[in-house]
Amino acid sequence: MRRLTADLHIHTCLSPCGDLSMDPRRVVEMALGAGLDLIAVCDHNSTGNCAAVMQAAEGCALCVLPGCELCTAEEIHVVALFETLTAARDFQGYIDAHLAGSNTPEVFGYQIEADADGQFTAECTDFLIGALDQGVNEVVAAVRHTGGLVICAHIDRPSFSVISQLGFMPPDLAPDAVEVTLPGIHGDFPLSHAAGFPVITASDAHFPEDVGRWTTLFDMDAPVFAELAMALRGEGGRGVAGYGENIASGSSWRTA
């Protein structure tokens, strides 16, 4: 069993709110510099840059999971993680069927697809910052149908979270985990909302310097999807072991 460091919520230049410097190669370089073992690419309503980040990490001591950050009809953000690029691409068909509108880059930001060398290859014109026409239960069901993991994103934030939008965690939602800002940083947030679910933290990085700023420590055999799924279920001695904050002034770690 190994103790591994993961940042499971990272945006690239494909997200309209992501900095254009967050190209696939730069993301990998920053993740390696932060000492990460496992990252997940989670652009808004798109898996378009997952392949390039995975290719940029080939041969490196870093595992990259394909994923996305979905916005439901209630404007709840949900992180979806997939085991394979094929599964992520299959899920993209669901996104495309339920996302309407076109982007206005001057207003919402540019949405850039790039290759593994960091070269821009295309501009996505879909309205990625928008919401799907599917409710949270429908979105979660679709992720599970594709074999993905579901994480309720940043539930301690005052917007775009299941708590901010609904005021409670629906009893039938059953995510694989909930994400909070570094546990304890929001002292007034009632973690009772997360009761019964594994709690993770992640950077939600939109800028290079934020990659790996907040991380989750996992006890598992390898930085791969199957092991992560077991860790979130607490199976076979695997599990969430702690949380990390890595900032310019140094690093600090907290046990789970």
PDB file of C-alpha atoms in Angstrom, residues 137-247:
ATOM      1  CA  ASN A 137     -30.200  13.105 -10.492  1.00  0.00           C
ATOM      2  CA  GLU A 138     -30.303  12.610 -14.251  1.00  0.00           C
ATOM      3  CA  VAL A 139     -26.694  13.783 -14.628  1.00  0.00           C
ATOM      4  CA  VAL A 140     -25.467  11.473 -11.864  1.00  0.00           C
ATOM      5  CA  ALA A 141     -27.330   8.549 -13.429  1.00  0.00           C
ATOM      6  CA  ALA A 142     -25.714   9.264 -16.804  1.00  0.00           C
ATOM      7  CA  VAL A 143     -22.219   9.340 -15.279  1.00  0.00           C
ATOM      8  CA  ARG A 144     -22.842   6.045 -13.517  1.00  0.00           C
ATOM      9  CA  HIS A 145     -24.189   4.505 -16.728  1.00  0.00           C
ATOM     10  CA  THR A 146     -20.792   5.230 -18.307  1.00  0.00           C
ATOM     11  CA  GLY A 147     -18.996   3.671 -15.336  1.00  0.00           C
ATOM     12  CA  GLY A 148     -17.796   6.969 -13.911  1.00  0.00           C
ATOM     13  CA  LEU A 149     -17.279   8.278 -10.398  1.00  0.00           C
ATOM     14  CA  VAL A 150     -19.406  11.172  -9.137  1.00  0.00           C
ATOM     15  CA  ILE A 151     -18.083  13.907  -6.840  1.00  0.00           C
ATOM     16  CA  CYS A 152     -20.272  16.785  -5.663  1.00  0.00           C
ATOM     17  CA  ALA A 153     -17.995  19.768  -6.268  1.00  0.00           C
ATOM     18  CA  HIS A 154     -16.997  22.398  -3.690  1.00  0.00           C
ATOM     19  CA  ILE A 155     -20.082  21.885  -1.517  1.00  0.00           C
ATOM     20  CA  ASP A 156     -18.881  24.534   0.961  1.00  0.00           C
ATOM     21  CA  ARG A 157     -19.011  27.374  -1.571  1.00  0.00           C
ATOM     22  CA  PRO A 158     -21.865  29.893  -1.706  1.00  0.00           C
ATOM     23  CA  SER A 159     -22.675  29.187  -5.366  1.00  0.00           C
ATOM     24  CA  PHE A 160     -22.743  26.330  -7.869  1.00  0.00           C
ATOM     25  CA  SER A 161     -22.824  23.645  -5.179  1.00  0.00           C
ATOM     26  CA  VAL A 162     -25.469  21.147  -4.182  1.00  0.00           C
ATOM     27  CA  ILE A 163     -25.811  22.853  -0.794  1.00  0.00           C
ATOM     28  CA  SER A 164     -25.995  26.417  -2.147  1.00  0.00           C
ATOM     29  CA  GLN A 165     -28.573  25.467  -4.768  1.00  0.00           C
ATOM     30  CA  LEU A 166     -30.745  23.007  -2.827  1.00  0.00           C
ATOM     31  CA  GLY A 167     -29.866  23.680   0.804  1.00  0.00           C
ATOM     32  CA  PHE A 168     -29.312  19.998   1.548  1.00  0.00           C
ATOM     33  CA  MET A 169     -27.857  16.779   0.165  1.00  0.00           C
ATOM     34  CA  PRO A 170     -30.660  14.811  -1.524  1.00  0.00           C
ATOM     35  CA  PRO A 171     -30.845  11.445   0.250  1.00  0.00           C
ATOM     36  CA  ASP A 172     -31.073   9.537  -3.029  1.00  0.00           C
ATOM     37  CA  LEU A 173     -28.117  11.266  -4.717  1.00  0.00           C
ATOM     38  CA  ALA A 174     -25.368   9.072  -3.179  1.00  0.00           C
ATOM     39  CA  PRO A 175     -22.215  10.579  -4.750  1.00  0.00           C
ATOM     40  CA  ASP A 176     -18.955   8.661  -4.500  1.00  0.00           C
ATOM     41  CA  ALA A 177     -17.445  11.628  -2.629  1.00  0.00           C
ATOM     42  CA  VAL A 178     -17.972  15.278  -1.816  1.00  0.00           C
ATOM     43  CA  GLU A 179     -15.372  17.964  -2.404  1.00  0.00           C
ATOM     44  CA  VAL A 180     -14.732  20.796   0.020  1.00  0.00           C
ATOM     45  CA  THR A 181     -12.135  23.506   0.240  1.00  0.00           C
ATOM     46  CA  LEU A 182      -9.278  22.338   2.455  1.00  0.00           C
ATOM     47  CA  PRO A 183     -11.182  20.817   5.389  1.00  0.00           C
ATOM     48  CA  GLY A 184     -11.413  23.255   8.270  1.00  0.00           C
ATOM     49  CA  ILE A 185     -10.732  26.393   6.226  1.00  0.00           C
ATOM     50  CA  HIS A 186     -14.419  27.352   6.298  1.00  0.00           C
ATOM     51  CA  GLY A 187     -15.090  27.041   9.997  1.00  0.00           C
ATOM     52  CA  ASP A 188     -18.714  28.107   9.637  1.00  0.00           C
ATOM     53  CA  PHE A 189     -19.591  25.430   7.085  1.00  0.00           C
ATOM     54  CA  PRO A 190     -21.502  22.543   8.674  1.00  0.00           C
ATOM     55  CA  LEU A 191     -19.693  19.404   7.550  1.00  0.00           C
ATOM     56  CA  SER A 192     -22.812  17.511   8.589  1.00  0.00           C
ATOM     57  CA  HIS A 193     -23.792  18.086   4.941  1.00  0.00           C
ATOM     58  CA  ALA A 194     -20.969  15.682   4.045  1.00  0.00           C
ATOM     59  CA  ALA A 195     -21.860  13.065   6.663  1.00  0.00           C
ATOM     60  CA  GLY A 196     -21.731   9.550   5.315  1.00  0.00           C
ATOM     61  CA  PHE A 197     -19.634  10.436   2.242  1.00  0.00           C
ATOM     62  CA  PRO A 198     -15.865  10.420   1.685  1.00  0.00           C
ATOM     63  CA  VAL A 199     -14.558  13.991   1.772  1.00  0.00           C
ATOM     64  CA  ILE A 200     -11.861  15.101  -0.650  1.00  0.00           C
ATOM     65  CA  THR A 201     -10.254  18.411  -1.440  1.00  0.00           C
ATOM     66  CA  ALA A 202      -8.745  19.584  -4.727  1.00  0.00           C
ATOM     67  CA  SER A 203      -7.316  22.743  -6.234  1.00  0.00           C
ATOM     68  CA  ASP A 204     -10.042  23.479  -8.826  1.00  0.00           C
ATOM     69  CA  ALA A 205      -7.059  25.044 -10.575  1.00  0.00           C
ATOM     70  CA  HIS A 206      -7.651  27.579 -13.326  1.00  0.00           C
ATOM     71  CA  PHE A 207      -4.097  28.976 -13.246  1.00  0.00           C
ATOM     72  CA  PRO A 208      -0.757  27.117 -13.332  1.00  0.00           C
ATOM     73  CA  GLU A 209       0.323  28.188  -9.865  1.00  0.00           C
ATOM     74  CA  ASP A 210      -2.818  26.655  -8.347  1.00  0.00           C
ATOM     75  CA  VAL A 211      -2.190  23.101  -9.586  1.00  0.00           C
ATOM     76  CA  GLY A 212      -1.678  20.937  -6.518  1.00  0.00           C
ATOM     77  CA  ARG A 213      -2.366  23.752  -4.076  1.00  0.00           C
ATOM     78  CA  TRP A 214      -4.987  21.650  -2.270  1.00  0.00           C
ATOM     79  CA  THR A 215      -4.747  17.895  -2.475  1.00  0.00           C
ATOM     80  CA  THR A 216      -6.074  14.683  -0.998  1.00  0.00           C
ATOM     81  CA  LEU A 217      -3.849  11.897   0.289  1.00  0.00           C
ATOM     82  CA  PHE A 218      -4.994   8.368  -0.492  1.00  0.00           C
ATOM     83  CA  ASP A 219      -3.774   5.012   0.719  1.00  0.00           C
ATOM     84  CA  MET A 220      -3.895   2.716  -2.317  1.00  0.00           C
ATOM     85  CA  ASP A 221      -1.655   0.431  -4.337  1.00  0.00           C
ATOM     86  CA  ALA A 222      -1.347   2.565  -7.475  1.00  0.00           C
ATOM     87  CA  PRO A 223      -2.590   5.914  -8.853  1.00  0.00           C
ATOM     88  CA  VAL A 224      -5.257   4.424 -11.115  1.00  0.00           C
ATOM     89  CA  PHE A 225      -9.037   4.647 -11.421  1.00  0.00           C
ATOM     90  CA  ALA A 226      -9.843   1.213  -9.971  1.00  0.00           C
ATOM     91  CA  GLU A 227      -7.726   1.870  -6.884  1.00  0.00           C
ATOM     92  CA  LEU A 228      -9.290   5.311  -6.433  1.00  0.00           C
ATOM     93  CA  ALA A 229     -12.764   3.785  -6.586  1.00  0.00           C
ATOM     94  CA  MET A 230     -11.794   1.268  -3.910  1.00  0.00           C
ATOM     95  CA  ALA A 231     -10.256   4.019  -1.765  1.00  0.00           C
ATOM     96  CA  LEU A 232     -13.456   6.067  -1.914  1.00  0.00           C
ATOM     97  CA  ARG A 233     -15.388   2.976  -0.834  1.00  0.00           C
ATOM     98  CA  GLY A 234     -12.861   2.210   1.908  1.00  0.00           C
ATOM     99  CA  GLU A 235     -12.199  -1.270   0.594  1.00  0.00           C
ATOM    100  CA  GLY A 236      -9.152  -3.481   1.163  1.00  0.00           C
ATOM    101  CA  GLY A 237      -7.388  -1.107   3.504  1.00  0.00           C
ATOM    102  CA  ARG A 238      -7.584   1.711   1.001  1.00  0.00           C
ATOM    103  CA  GLY A 239      -9.043   5.084   1.843  1.00  0.00           C
ATOM    104  CA  VAL A 240      -8.666   8.834   2.293  1.00  0.00           C
ATOM    105  CA  ALA A 241      -5.606   9.379   4.470  1.00  0.00           C
ATOM    106  CA  GLY A 242      -5.418  13.160   4.767  1.00  0.00           C
ATOM    107  CA  TYR A 243      -5.348  16.531   3.073  1.00  0.00           C
ATOM    108  CA  GLY A 244      -2.581  18.822   1.911  1.00  0.00           C
ATOM    109  CA  GLU A 245      -2.090  22.511   1.297  1.00  0.00           C
ATOM    110  CA  ASN A 246       0.886  23.467  -0.833  1.00  0.00           C
ATOM    111  CA  ILE A 247       1.512  27.201  -1.118  1.00  0.00           C
TER     112      ILE A 247
END
